[in-house]
PDB file of C-alpha atoms in Angstrom:
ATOM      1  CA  UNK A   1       0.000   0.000   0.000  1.00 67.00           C
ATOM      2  CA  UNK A   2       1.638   3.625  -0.990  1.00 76.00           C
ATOM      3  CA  UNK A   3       1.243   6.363   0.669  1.00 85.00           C
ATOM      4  CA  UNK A   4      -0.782   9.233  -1.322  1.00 88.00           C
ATOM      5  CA  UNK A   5       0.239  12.476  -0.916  1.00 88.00           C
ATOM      6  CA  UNK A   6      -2.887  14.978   0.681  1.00 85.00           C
ATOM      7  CA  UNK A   7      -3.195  18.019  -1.464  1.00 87.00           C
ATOM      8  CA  UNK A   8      -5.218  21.064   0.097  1.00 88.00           C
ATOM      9  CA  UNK A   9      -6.822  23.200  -1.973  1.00 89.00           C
ATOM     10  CA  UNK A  10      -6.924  26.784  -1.873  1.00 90.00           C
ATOM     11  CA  UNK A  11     -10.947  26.215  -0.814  1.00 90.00           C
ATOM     12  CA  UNK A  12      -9.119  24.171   2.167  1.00 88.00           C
ATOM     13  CA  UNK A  13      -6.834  27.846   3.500  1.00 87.00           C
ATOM     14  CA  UNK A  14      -9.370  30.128   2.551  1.00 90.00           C
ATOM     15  CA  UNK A  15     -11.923  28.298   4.733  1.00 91.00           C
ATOM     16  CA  UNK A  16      -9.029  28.239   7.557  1.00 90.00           C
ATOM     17  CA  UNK A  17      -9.477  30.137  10.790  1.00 92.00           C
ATOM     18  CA  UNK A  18      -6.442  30.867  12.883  1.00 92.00           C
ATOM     19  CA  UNK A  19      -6.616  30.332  16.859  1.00 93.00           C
ATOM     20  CA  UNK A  20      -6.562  33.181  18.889  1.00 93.00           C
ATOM     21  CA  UNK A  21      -2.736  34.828  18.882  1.00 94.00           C
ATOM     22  CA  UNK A  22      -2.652  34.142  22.792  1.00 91.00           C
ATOM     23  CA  UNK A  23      -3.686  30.433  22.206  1.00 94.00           C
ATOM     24  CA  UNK A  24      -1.189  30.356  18.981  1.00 93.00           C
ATOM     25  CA  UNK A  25       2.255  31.823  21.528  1.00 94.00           C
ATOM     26  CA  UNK A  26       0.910  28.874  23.701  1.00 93.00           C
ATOM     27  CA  UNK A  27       0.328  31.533  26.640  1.00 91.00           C
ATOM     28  CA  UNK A  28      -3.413  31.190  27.526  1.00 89.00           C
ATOM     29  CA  UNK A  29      -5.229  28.479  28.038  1.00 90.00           C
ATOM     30  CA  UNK A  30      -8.545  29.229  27.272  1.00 89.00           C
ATOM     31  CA  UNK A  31     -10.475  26.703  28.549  1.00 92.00           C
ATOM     32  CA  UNK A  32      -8.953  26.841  32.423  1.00 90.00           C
ATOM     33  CA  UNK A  33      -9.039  30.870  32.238  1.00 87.00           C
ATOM     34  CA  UNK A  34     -12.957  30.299  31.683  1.00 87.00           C
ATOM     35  CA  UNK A  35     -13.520  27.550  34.555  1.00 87.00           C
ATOM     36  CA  UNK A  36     -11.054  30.098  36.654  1.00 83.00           C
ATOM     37  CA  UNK A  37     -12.532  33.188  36.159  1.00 84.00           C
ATOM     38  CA  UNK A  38     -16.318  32.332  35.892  1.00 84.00           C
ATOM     39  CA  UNK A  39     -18.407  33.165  38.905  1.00 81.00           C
ATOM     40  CA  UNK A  40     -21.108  31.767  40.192  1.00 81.00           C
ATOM     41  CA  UNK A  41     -24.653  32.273  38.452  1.00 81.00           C
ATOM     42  CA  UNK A  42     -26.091  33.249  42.154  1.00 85.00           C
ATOM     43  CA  UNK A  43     -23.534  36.146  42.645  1.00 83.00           C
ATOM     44  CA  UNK A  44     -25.094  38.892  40.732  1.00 82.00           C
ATOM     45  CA  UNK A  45     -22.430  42.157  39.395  1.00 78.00           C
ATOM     46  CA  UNK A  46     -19.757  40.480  42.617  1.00 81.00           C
ATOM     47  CA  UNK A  47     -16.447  40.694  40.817  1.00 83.00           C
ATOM     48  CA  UNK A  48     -14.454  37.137  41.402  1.00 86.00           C
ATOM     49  CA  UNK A  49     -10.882  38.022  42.461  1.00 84.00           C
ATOM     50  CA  UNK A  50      -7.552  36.300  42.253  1.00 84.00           C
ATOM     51  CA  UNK A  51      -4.078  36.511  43.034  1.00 82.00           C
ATOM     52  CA  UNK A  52      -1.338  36.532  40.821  1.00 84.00           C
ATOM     53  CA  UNK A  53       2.165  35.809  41.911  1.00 83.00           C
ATOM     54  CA  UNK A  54       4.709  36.961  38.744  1.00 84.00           C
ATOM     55  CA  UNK A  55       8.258  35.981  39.343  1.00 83.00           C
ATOM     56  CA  UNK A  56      10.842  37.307  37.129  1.00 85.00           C
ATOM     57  CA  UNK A  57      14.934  36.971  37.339  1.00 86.00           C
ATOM     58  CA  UNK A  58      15.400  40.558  39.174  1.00 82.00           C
ATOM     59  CA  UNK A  59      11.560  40.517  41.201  1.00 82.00           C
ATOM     60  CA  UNK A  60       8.392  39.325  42.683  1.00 82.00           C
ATOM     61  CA  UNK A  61       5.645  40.954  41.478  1.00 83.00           C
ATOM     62  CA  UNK A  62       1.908  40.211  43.397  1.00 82.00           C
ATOM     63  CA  UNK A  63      -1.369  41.202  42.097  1.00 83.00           C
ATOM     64  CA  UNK A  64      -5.028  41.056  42.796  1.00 83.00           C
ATOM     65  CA  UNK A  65      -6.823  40.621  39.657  1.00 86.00           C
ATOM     66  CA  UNK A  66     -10.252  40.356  38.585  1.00 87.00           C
ATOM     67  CA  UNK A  67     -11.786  39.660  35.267  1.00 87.00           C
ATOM     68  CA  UNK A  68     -14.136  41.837  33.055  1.00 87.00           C
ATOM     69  CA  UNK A  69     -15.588  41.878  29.461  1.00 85.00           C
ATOM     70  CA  UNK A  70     -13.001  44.839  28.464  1.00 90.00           C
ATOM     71  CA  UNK A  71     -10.192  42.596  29.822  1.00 88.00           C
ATOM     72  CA  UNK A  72      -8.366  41.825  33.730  1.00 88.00           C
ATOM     73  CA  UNK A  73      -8.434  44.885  36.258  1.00 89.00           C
ATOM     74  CA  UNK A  74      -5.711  45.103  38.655  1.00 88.00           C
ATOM     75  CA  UNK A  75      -7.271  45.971  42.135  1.00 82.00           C
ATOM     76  CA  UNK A  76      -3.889  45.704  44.155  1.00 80.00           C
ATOM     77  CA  UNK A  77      -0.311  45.647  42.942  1.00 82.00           C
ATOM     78  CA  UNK A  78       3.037  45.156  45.670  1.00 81.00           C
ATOM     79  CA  UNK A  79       6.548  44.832  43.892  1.00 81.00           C
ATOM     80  CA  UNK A  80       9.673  43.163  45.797  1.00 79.00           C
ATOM     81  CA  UNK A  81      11.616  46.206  45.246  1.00 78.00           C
ATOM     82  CA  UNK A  82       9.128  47.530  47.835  1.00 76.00           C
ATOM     83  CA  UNK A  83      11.411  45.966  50.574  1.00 74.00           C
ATOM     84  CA  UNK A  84      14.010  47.770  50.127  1.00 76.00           C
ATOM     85  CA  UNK A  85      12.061  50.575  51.825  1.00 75.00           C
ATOM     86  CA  UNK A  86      12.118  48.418  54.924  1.00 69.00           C
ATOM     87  CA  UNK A  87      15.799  47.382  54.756  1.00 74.00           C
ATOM     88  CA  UNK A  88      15.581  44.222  52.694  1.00 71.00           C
ATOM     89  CA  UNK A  89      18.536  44.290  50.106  1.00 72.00           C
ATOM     90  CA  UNK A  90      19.282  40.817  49.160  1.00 73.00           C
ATOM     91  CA  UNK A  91      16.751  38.024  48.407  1.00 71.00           C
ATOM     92  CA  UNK A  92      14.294  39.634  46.290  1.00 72.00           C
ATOM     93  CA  UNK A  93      13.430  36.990  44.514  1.00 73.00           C
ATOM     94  CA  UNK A  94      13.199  34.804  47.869  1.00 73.00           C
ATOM     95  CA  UNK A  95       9.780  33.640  46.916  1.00 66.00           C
ATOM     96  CA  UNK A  96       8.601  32.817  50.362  1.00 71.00           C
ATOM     97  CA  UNK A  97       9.676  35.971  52.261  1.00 65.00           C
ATOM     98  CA  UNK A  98       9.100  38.562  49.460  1.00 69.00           C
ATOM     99  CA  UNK A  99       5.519  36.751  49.022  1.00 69.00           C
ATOM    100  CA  UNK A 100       4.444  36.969  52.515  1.00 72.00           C
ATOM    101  CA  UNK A 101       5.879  40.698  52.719  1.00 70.00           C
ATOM    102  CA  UNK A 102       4.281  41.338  49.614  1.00 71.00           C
ATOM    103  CA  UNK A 103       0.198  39.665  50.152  1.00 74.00           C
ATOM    104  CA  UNK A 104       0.300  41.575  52.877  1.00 75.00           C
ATOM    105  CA  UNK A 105       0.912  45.003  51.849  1.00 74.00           C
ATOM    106  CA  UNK A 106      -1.631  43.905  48.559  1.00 74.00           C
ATOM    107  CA  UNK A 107      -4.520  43.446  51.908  1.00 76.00           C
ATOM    108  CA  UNK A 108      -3.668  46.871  53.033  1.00 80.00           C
ATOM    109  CA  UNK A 109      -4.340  48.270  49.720  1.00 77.00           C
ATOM    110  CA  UNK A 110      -7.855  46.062  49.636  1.00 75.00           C
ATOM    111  CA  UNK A 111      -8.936  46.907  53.249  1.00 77.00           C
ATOM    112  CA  UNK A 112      -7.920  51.022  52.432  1.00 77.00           C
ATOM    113  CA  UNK A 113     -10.027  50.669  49.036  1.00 73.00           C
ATOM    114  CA  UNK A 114     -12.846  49.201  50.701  1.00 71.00           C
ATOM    115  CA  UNK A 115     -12.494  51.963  53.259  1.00 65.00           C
ATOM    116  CA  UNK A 116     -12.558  54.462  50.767  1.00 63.00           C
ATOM    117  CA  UNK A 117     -15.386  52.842  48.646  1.00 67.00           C
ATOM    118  CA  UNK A 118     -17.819  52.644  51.705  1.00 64.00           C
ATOM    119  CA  UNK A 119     -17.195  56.534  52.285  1.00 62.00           C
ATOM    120  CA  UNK A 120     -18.152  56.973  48.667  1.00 65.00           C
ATOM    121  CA  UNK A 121     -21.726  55.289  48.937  1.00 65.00           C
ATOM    122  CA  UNK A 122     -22.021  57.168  52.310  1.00 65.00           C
ATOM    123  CA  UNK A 123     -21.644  60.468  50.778  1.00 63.00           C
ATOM    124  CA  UNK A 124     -23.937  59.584  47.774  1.00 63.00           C
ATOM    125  CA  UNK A 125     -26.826  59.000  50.198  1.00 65.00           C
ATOM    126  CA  UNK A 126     -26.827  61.966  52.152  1.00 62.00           C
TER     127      UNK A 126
END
């Protein structure tokens, strides 16, 4: 038995629809993004939130992400060069002490925007 050569025709590419670029870079995929970002039916307009630990050669970076139709939001952001303020110098990239510095400073920016969002509403009702 021989093997015959396929031939695709030019009705074959024109018909031919790329992936998305993300999904074509092998960076996203899209099938665990949706089952990790979608929120529960019963949780009308609540925003689901994660965190997001990015480690790079020179840094730690921490986020607080959630998702919307435009794209991600970045609530919260805390940066390992951060600790330098408080007389860290080496071991940046430590992952377990820069991470634990850093989720906690990324809460303080949470509870302050929650503070600052309930004085909002306040002042809209009176």
């Amino acid at each position: 038995m021989a093997f015959v050569k396929t031939i695709k025709t030019s009705s074959y590419f024109s018909r031919y629809q790329v992936k998305y670029r993300r999904r074509r870079e092998g960076k996203t995929d899209y099938q665990a993004r949706r089952r990790l970002i979608q929120q529960d039916k019963n949780k009308y307009e609540s925003k689901k939130y994660r965190l997001v630990v990015r480690r790079t050669n020179t840094k730690i970076i921490v986020q607080i992400i959630y998702a919307t139709i435009q794209g991600d939001r970045v609530l919260a952001q805390a940066d390992s060069n951060e600790l330098k303020r408080f007389g860290l110098e080496a071991g940046l990239t430590n992952y377990a002490a820069s991470f634990e510095a850093l989720y906690k400073k990324v809460h303080a920016e949470i509870r302050k925007a929650r503070i600052i969002a309930k004085i909002t509403k306040a002042a809209q009702k009176k």
